[in-house]
XYZ file of C-alpha atoms in Angstrom:
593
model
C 77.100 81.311 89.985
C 77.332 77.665 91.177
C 79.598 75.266 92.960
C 81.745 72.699 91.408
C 83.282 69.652 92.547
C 84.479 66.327 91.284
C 86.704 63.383 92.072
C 89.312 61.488 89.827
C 90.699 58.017 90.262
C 93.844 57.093 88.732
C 94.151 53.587 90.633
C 91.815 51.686 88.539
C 88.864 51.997 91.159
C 85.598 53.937 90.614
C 85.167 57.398 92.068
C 83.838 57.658 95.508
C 79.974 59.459 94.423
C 79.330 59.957 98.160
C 82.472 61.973 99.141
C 81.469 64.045 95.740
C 77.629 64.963 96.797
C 78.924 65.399 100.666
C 80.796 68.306 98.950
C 78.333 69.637 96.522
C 75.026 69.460 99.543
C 78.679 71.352 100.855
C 77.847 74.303 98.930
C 74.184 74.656 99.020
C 74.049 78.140 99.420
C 76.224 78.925 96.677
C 73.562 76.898 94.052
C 70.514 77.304 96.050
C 68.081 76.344 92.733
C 69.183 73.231 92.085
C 71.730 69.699 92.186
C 72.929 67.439 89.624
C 75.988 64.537 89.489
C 77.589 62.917 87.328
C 79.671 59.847 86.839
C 82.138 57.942 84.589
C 84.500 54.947 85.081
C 87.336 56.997 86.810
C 85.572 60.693 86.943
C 82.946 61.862 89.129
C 81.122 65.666 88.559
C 79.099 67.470 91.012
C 77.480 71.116 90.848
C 74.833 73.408 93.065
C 73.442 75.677 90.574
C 72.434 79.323 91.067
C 69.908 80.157 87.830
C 71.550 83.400 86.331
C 71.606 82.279 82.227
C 69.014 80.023 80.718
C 67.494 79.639 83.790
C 65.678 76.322 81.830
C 66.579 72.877 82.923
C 68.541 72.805 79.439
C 71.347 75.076 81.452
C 71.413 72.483 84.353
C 74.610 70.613 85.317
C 76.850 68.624 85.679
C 76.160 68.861 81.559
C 77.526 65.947 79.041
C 77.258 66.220 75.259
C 77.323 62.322 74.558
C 78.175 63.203 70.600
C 81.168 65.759 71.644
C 82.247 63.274 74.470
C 82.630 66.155 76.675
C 81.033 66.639 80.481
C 81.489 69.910 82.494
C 80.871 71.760 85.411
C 81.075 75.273 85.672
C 81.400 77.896 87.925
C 80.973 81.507 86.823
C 79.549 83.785 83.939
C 81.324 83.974 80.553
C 80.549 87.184 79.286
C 81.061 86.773 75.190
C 78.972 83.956 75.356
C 76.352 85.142 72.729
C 79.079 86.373 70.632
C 81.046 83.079 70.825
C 77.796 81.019 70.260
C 77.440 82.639 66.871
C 81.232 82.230 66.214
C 81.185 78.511 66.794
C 77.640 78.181 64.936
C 79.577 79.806 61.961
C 82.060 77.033 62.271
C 79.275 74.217 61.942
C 78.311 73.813 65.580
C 75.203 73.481 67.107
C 72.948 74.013 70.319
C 70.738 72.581 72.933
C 70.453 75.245 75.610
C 71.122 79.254 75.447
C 73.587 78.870 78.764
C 76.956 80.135 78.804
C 77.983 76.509 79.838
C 77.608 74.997 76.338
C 79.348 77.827 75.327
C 82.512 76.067 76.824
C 81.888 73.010 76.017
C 81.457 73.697 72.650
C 84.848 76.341 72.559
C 86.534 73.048 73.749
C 85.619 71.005 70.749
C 86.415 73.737 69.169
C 89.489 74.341 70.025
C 91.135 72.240 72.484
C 93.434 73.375 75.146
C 93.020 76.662 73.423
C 89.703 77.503 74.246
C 90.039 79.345 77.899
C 91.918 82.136 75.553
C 88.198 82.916 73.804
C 86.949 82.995 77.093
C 85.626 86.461 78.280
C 84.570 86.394 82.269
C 84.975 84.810 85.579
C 85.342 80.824 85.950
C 86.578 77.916 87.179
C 85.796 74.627 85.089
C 85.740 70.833 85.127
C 85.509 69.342 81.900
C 86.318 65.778 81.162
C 87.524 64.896 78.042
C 86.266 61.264 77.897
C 87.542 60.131 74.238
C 91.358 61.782 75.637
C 90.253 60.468 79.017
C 91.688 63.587 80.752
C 90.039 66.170 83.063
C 90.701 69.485 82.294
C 91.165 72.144 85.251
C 90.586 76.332 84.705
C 90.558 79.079 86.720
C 89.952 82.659 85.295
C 92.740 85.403 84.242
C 92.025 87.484 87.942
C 91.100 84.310 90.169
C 87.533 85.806 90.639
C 86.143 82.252 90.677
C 87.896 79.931 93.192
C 89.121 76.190 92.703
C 90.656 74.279 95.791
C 92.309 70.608 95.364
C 93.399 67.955 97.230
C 95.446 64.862 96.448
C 96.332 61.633 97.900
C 97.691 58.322 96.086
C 95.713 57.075 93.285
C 93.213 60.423 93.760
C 91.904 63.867 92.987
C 89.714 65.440 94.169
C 88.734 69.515 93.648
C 85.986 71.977 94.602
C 84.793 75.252 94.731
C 85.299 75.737 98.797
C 88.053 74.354 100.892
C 85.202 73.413 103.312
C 83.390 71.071 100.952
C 86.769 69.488 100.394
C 87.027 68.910 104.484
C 83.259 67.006 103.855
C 84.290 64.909 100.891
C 86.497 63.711 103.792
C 90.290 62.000 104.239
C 91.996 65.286 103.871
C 95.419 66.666 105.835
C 94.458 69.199 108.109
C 97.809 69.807 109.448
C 99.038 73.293 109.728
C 100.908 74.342 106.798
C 104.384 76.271 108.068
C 104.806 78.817 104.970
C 101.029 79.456 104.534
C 100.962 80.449 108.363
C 103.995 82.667 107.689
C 102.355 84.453 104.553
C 98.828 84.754 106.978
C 100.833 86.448 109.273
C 102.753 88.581 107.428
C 100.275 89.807 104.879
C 96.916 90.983 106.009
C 95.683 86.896 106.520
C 96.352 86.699 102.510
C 97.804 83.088 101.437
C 98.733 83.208 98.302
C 98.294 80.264 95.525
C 98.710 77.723 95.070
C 98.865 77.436 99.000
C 96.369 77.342 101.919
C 96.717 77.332 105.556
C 96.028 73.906 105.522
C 98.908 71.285 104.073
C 96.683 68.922 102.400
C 94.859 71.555 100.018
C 96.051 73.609 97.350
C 93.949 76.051 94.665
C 94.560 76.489 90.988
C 96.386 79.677 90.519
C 94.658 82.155 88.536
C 95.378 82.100 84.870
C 96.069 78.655 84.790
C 95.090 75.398 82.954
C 95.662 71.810 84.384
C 95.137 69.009 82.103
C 95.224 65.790 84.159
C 95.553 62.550 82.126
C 93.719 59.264 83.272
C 96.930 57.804 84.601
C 97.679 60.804 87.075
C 100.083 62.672 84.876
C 99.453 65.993 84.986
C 100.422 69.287 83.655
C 100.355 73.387 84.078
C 100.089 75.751 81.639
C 99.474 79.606 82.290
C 97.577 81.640 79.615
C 97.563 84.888 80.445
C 99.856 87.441 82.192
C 99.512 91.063 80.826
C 103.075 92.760 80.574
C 103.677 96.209 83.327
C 105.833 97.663 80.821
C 105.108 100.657 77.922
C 103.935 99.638 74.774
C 105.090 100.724 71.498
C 102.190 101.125 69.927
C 101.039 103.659 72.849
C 103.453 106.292 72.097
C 102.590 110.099 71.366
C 99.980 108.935 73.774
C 98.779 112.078 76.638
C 96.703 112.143 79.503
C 93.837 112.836 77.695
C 94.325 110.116 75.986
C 94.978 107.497 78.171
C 91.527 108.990 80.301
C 89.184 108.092 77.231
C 91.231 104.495 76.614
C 91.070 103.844 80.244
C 86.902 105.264 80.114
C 86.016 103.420 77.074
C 87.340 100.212 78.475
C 85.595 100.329 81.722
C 82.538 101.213 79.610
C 83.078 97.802 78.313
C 83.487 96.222 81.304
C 80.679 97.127 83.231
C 78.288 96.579 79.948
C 79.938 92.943 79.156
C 78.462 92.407 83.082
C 75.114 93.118 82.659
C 74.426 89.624 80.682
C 72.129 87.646 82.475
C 67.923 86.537 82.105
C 67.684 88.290 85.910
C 68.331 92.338 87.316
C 71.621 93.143 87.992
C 72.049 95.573 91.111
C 75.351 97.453 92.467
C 77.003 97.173 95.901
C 77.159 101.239 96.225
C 80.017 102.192 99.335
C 79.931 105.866 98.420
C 83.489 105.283 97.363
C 84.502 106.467 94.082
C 84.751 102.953 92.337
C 81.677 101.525 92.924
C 79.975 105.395 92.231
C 82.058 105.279 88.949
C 79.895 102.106 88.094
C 76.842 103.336 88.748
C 76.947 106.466 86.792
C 78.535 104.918 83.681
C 75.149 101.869 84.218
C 72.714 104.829 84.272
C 74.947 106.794 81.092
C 74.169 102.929 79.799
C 70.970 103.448 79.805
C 69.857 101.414 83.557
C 67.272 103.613 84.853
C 65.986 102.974 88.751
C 69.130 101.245 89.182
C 69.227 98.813 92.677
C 71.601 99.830 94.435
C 72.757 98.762 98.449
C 74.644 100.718 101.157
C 75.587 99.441 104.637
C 76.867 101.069 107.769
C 77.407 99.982 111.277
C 77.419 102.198 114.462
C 79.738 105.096 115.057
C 82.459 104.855 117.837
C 83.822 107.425 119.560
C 84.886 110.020 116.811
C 85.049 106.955 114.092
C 82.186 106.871 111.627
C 80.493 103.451 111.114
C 78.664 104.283 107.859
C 79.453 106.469 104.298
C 75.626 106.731 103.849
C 76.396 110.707 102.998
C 78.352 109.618 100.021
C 76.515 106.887 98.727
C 72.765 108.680 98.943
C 74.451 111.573 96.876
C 75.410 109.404 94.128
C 71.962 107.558 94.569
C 70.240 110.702 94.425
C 72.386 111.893 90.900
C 71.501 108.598 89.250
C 68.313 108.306 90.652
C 68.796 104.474 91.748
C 66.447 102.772 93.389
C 68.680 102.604 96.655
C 68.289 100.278 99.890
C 70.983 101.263 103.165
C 71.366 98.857 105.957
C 71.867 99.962 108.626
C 73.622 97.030 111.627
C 73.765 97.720 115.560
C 76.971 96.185 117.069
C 74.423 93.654 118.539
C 73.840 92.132 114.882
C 78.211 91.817 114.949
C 78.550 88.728 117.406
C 76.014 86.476 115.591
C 77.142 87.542 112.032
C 80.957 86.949 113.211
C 80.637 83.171 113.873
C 78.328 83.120 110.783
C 80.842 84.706 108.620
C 83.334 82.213 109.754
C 81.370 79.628 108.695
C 81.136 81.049 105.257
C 84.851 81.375 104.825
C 86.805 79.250 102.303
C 89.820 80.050 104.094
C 90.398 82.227 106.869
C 90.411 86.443 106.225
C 91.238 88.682 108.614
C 89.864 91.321 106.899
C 87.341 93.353 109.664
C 85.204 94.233 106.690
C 84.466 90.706 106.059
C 81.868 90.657 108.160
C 80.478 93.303 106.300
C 80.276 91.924 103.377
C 78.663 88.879 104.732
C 75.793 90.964 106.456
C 75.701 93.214 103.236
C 74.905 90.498 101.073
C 72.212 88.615 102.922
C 70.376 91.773 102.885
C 71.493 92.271 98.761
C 70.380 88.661 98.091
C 66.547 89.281 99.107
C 66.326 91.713 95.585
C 68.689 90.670 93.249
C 70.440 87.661 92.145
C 73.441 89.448 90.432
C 75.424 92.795 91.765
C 78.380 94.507 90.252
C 81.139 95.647 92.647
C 84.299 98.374 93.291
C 86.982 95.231 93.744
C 90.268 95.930 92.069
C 90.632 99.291 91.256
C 93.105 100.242 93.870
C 95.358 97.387 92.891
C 95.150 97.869 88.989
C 94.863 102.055 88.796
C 97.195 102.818 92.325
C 95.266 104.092 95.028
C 97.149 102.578 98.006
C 99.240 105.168 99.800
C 102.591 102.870 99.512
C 102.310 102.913 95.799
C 103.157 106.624 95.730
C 106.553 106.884 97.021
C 107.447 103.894 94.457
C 107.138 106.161 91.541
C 110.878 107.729 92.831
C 112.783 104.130 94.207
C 114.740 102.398 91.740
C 113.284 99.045 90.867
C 115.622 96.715 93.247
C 113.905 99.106 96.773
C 110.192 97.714 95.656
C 110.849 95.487 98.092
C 111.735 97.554 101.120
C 108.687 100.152 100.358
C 106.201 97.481 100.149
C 107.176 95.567 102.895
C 107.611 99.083 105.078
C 103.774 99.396 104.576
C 101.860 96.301 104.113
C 103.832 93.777 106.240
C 101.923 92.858 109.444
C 104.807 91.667 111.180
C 108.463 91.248 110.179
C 110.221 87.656 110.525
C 111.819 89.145 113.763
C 108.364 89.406 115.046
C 106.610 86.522 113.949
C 108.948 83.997 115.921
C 107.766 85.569 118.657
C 103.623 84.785 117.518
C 103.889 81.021 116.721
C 104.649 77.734 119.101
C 107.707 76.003 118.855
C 105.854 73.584 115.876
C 105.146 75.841 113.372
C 107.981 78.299 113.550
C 110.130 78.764 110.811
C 113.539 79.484 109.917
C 113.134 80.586 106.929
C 111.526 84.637 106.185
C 109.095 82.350 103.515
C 107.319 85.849 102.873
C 110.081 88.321 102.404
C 111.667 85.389 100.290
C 108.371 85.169 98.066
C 108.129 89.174 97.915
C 111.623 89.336 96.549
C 111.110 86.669 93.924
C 107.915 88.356 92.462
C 109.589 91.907 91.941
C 112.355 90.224 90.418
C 110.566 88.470 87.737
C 110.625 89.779 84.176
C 107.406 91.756 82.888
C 107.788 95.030 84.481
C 109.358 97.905 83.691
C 109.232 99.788 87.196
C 109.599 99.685 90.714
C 105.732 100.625 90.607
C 104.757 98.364 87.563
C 106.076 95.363 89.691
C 103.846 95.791 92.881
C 100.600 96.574 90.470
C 101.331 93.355 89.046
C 101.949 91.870 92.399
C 99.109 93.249 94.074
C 96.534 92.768 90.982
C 97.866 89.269 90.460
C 99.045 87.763 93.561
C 97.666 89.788 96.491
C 94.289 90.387 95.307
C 92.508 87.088 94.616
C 93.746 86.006 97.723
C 91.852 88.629 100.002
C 89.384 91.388 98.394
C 88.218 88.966 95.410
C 88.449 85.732 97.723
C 86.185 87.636 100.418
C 83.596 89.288 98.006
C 83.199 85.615 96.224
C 82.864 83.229 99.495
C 80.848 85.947 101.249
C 78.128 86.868 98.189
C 77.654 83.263 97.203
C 76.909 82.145 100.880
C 73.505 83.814 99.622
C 73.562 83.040 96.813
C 74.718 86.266 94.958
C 76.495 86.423 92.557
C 79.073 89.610 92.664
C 80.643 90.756 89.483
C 83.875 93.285 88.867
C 84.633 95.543 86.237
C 88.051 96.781 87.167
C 89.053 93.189 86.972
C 88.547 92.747 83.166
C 91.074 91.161 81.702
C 91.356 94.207 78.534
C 90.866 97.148 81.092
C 93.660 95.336 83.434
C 95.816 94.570 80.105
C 95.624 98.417 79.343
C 96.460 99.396 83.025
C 99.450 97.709 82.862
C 100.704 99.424 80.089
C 99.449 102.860 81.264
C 102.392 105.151 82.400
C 102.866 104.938 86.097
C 102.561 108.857 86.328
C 98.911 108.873 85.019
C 98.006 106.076 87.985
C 99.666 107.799 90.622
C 98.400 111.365 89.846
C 95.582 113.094 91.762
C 97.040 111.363 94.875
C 96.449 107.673 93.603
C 94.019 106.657 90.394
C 94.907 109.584 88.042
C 93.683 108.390 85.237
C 90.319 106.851 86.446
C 89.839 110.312 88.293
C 90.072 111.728 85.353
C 87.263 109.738 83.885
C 85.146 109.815 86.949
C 84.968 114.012 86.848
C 83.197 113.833 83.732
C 80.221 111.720 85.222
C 80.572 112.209 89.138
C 80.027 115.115 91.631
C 83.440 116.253 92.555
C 82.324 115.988 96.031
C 82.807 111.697 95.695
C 86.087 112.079 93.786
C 88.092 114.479 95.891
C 86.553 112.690 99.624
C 89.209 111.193 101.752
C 89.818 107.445 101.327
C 87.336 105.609 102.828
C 86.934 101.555 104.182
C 84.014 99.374 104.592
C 83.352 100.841 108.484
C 83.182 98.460 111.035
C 84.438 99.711 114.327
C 83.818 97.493 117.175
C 85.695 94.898 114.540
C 88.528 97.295 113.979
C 89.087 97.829 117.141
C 87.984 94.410 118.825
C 86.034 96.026 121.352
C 83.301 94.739 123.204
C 81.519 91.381 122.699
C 83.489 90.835 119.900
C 86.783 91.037 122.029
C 84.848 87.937 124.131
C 84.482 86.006 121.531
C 88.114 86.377 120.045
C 89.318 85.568 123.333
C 87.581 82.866 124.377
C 88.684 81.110 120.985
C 92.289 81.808 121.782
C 91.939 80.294 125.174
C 90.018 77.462 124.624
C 91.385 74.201 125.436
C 91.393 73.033 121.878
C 93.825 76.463 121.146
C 95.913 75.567 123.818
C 96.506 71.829 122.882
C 97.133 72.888 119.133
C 99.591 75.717 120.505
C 99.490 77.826 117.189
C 100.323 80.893 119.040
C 102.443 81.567 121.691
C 100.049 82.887 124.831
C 102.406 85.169 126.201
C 101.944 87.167 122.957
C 98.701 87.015 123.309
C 98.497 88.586 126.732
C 100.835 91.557 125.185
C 98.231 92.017 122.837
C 95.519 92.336 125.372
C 97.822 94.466 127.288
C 98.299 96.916 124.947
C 95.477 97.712 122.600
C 97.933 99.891 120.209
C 100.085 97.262 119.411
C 97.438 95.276 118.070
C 96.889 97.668 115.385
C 98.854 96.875 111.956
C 99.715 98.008 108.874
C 96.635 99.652 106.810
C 94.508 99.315 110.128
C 94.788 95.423 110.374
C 94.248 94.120 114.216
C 96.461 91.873 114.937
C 94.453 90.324 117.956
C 91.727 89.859 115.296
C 93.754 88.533 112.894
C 94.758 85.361 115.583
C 91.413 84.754 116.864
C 90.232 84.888 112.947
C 91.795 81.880 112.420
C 91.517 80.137 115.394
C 87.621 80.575 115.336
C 87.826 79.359 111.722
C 89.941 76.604 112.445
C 88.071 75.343 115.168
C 84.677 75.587 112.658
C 85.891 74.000 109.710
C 88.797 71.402 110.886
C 87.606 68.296 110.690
């Protein structure tokens, strides 16, 4: 829902207004239904809106209560809203609009600082507090909702994209070192408060940032769920953990249904996204909308799980669309995707997601999604041999699997002017499965991969890919009380059945076994995968155009090894290396102003 962005001035000079609506007309496509701006003596507020809650003007933004001396921007959906609207109207409050924007507002003057911890959804938020004369920053508990920033002397400035950041102009695009390590090493994820690029950072999930009027600033992060057991859980069995872990998802995928428009699923055949269709229809959602894609088949690789996915349409009786893409529709939708990306993902199934969702966006405004469960319930393969290494080998059996390339490896990938000494990733990977919180060698790469890893690359993807139509994707598994209670869950009960025990378990009560027992399956894309055809054109001709060559990210002899040998270029949990390189050359050469 939405785009944000907004400038602040701590030199004593007014806000720049035009930088501010280059970067909201920026983000058109993710507010498609309307503009507004805003401006104060040292803060500036702009917003795109996409009409989900009161879709009245009274829910339009940038939105300023002139008696509570509050202005916000918001983007997002806070799912308690009705609930917290009557809480606050208890405590003497009143109401202009029925949005889920003057929900927050209101929460604030409320309760201050405090008021992200009543908050039930996904969101990132501007509010200025003009009697304090401080902007407050927030990002949600998973990092569903992104915020970028950028700083320079005497100036703020924040968004919703790092590409309307690059309009609002006066930005360092310079290669950042460590980002270009972590790219490399893990899958294209970058993890926060990093990007790729030097001069732009993101809010980490979870956090707050309260910047005063002077430039002072300050961090403080609310939430972080503990991977150890609970006391209060003992005596607890399987059983038992299967209905906590079923009634909680049952929460999760009603609290996602608020909104004044339909609300459709993206349906992969997989068993997550089945799982939240049959516990919508148990809801009581008849004729469901629900949206499968597939791609063509090559060689003996299938390019589509429509077998899956019309079996669960046909059990819930959904009122189901497939899309079905020839490799001809890849090449335009490629350059197109890059142009949608906040940062750069390597992902193949990006493209996917991008071609999925123009499609989704002609019916619905608002889709529930799969996202998450592998990283909260353990349904990797790596997280299965974890459950017998001692906490201090997390390291080695992550890095075994997921790594892309080792340190040995990568000085061999970048030129001379971006290599570095340092193994920045392994360093990072170490640190995080050190830290205090979890109680296993598998508790510490859940929270890793649920709180580090994953808004960085599925969440980041879904988001910037949806809301370049103008859809607005929601996700269930990520639910700040079903995530709290995985954490706490045994490891045994995750990693049983093969991977997600315990939401197996739930799922055989409402699915065919047929969709719970199927080998693992990916969003299909083959001629990505395997950068074959057209597509390998295009990836080439980015990595050996002159502008590649003069910024000498990579070092061409690697290249050529690449396109010498096809099997080398395939990575860790199918990643393509030779895609991964022209990825972010072809978005570098989009978006780098």
């Amino acid at each position: 829902m939405c785009g944000i962005s907004g400038e602040a001035r701590f030199d004593g000079s007014t806000p720049d207004t035009d930088a501010v609506i280059r970067m909201s007309d920026a983000m058109r496509t993710r507010g498609p239904d309307g503009t507004g701006h805003w401006t104060d003596s040292w803060v500036a507020l702009g917003h795109r809106r996409l009409t989900i809650i009161d879709l009245s003007t009274a829910g339009a933004q940038p939105m300023v209560r002139e008696d509570l001396g509050l202005a916000l921007v918001f983007n997002g959906c806070i799912y308690n809203y009705p609930q917290l609207r009557e809480e606050l109207r208890a405590a003497g409050h009143t109401f202009r609009s029925t949005s889920d924007t003057e929900v927050i507002m209101v929460a604030y003057a409320q309760w201050g600082e405090a008021f992200v911890d009543h908050l039930v959804g996904m969101f990132a938020i501007g509010l200025v507090d003009r009697t304090r004369r401080r902007l407050v920053l927030a990002r949600d508990r998973l990092g569903v909702k992104p915020l970028y920033l950028t700083e320079s002397p005497g100036r703020l400035r924040f968004a919703s994209t790092l590409p309307a950041l690059l309009h609002g102009g006066d930005v360092d695009t310079a290669i950042d070192p460590v980002a270009l390590h972590h790219y490399l090493s893990w899958h294209s994820i970058v993890p926060a408060p990093r990007t790729v690029l030097s001069g732009v950072r993101k809010l980490p999930p979870a956090t707050l940032r309260v910047v005063e009027a002077d430039g002072r600033s300050r961090d403080h992060v609310y939430w972080q769920p503990e991977y150890a057991r609970d006391p209060a859980h003992v005596g607890r069995d399987a059983r038992d953990w299967q209905l906590a872990v079923g009634d909680a998802l049952r929460t999760a995928v009603r609290r996602r249904l608020v909104a004044d428009v339909p609300v459709g699923v993206l349906l992969s055949g997989g068993l997550d996204s089945s799982l939240i269709v049959a516990l919508l229809a148990e809801a009581g959602q008849h004729h469901l909308r629900t949206f499968s894609i597939g791609f063509d088949s090559q060689g003996d690789e299938a390019g589509d799980e429509f077998h899956y996915s019309d079996q669960v349409a046909r059990a819930f009786d959904t009122d189901h669309r497939r899309i079905r893409l020839a490799d001809d529709d890849l090449l335009p939708a490629v350059r197109a995707t890059v142009a949608a990306m906040t940062e750069p993902m390597g992902s193949h199934d990006v493209v996917a997601f991008h071609l999925l969702s123009e499609q989704v966006a002609k019916h619905v405004k608002v889709a529930q999604s799969g996202q998450g469960a592998d990283e909260v319930f353990a349904g990797y393969g790596y997280h299965q041999p974890l459950m017998t290494v001692p906490r201090h080998g997390a390291a080695e059996v992550f890095a075994s699997a997921f790594f892309d390339r080792d340190h040995a490896e990568l000085s061999r990938v970048v030129g001379p002017a971006y290599a570095n000494d340092r193994d920045a990733s392994r360093e990072l990977l170490v640190a995080e499965l050190a830290a205090p919180g979890a109680e296993t060698a598998l508790d510490a790469v859940l929270r890793l991969d649920t709180h580090r890893m994953l808004p960085d690359d599925p969440v980041k993807r879904v988001d910037s890919m949806s809301m370049a139509w103008g859809l607005e994707v929601r996700t269930p598994f990520l639910d700040q009380d079903l995530v709290t209670l995985a954490a706490a869950c045994p490891p045994e009960h995750k990693v049983a059945q093969g991977g997600k025990g315990v939401l197996k378990a739930v799922a055989r009560e409402v699915l065919p076994a047929e969709v719970i027992d199927r080998p693992k399956g990916y969003f299909p894309v083959p001629a990505l995968r395997t950068v074959s055809g057209r597509v390998r054109t295009l990836v080439l001709d980015a990595l050996r155009a002159p502008v590649a060559r003069e910024r000498g990210l990579f070092r061409p002899e690697y290249v050529e090894e690449l396109l010498a040998d096809p099997a080398a270029a395939q990575a860790a949990a199918g990643s393509n290396k030779l895609w991964q390189l022209g990825l972010l050359e072809l978005w570098l050469q989009t978006h780098q102003r």
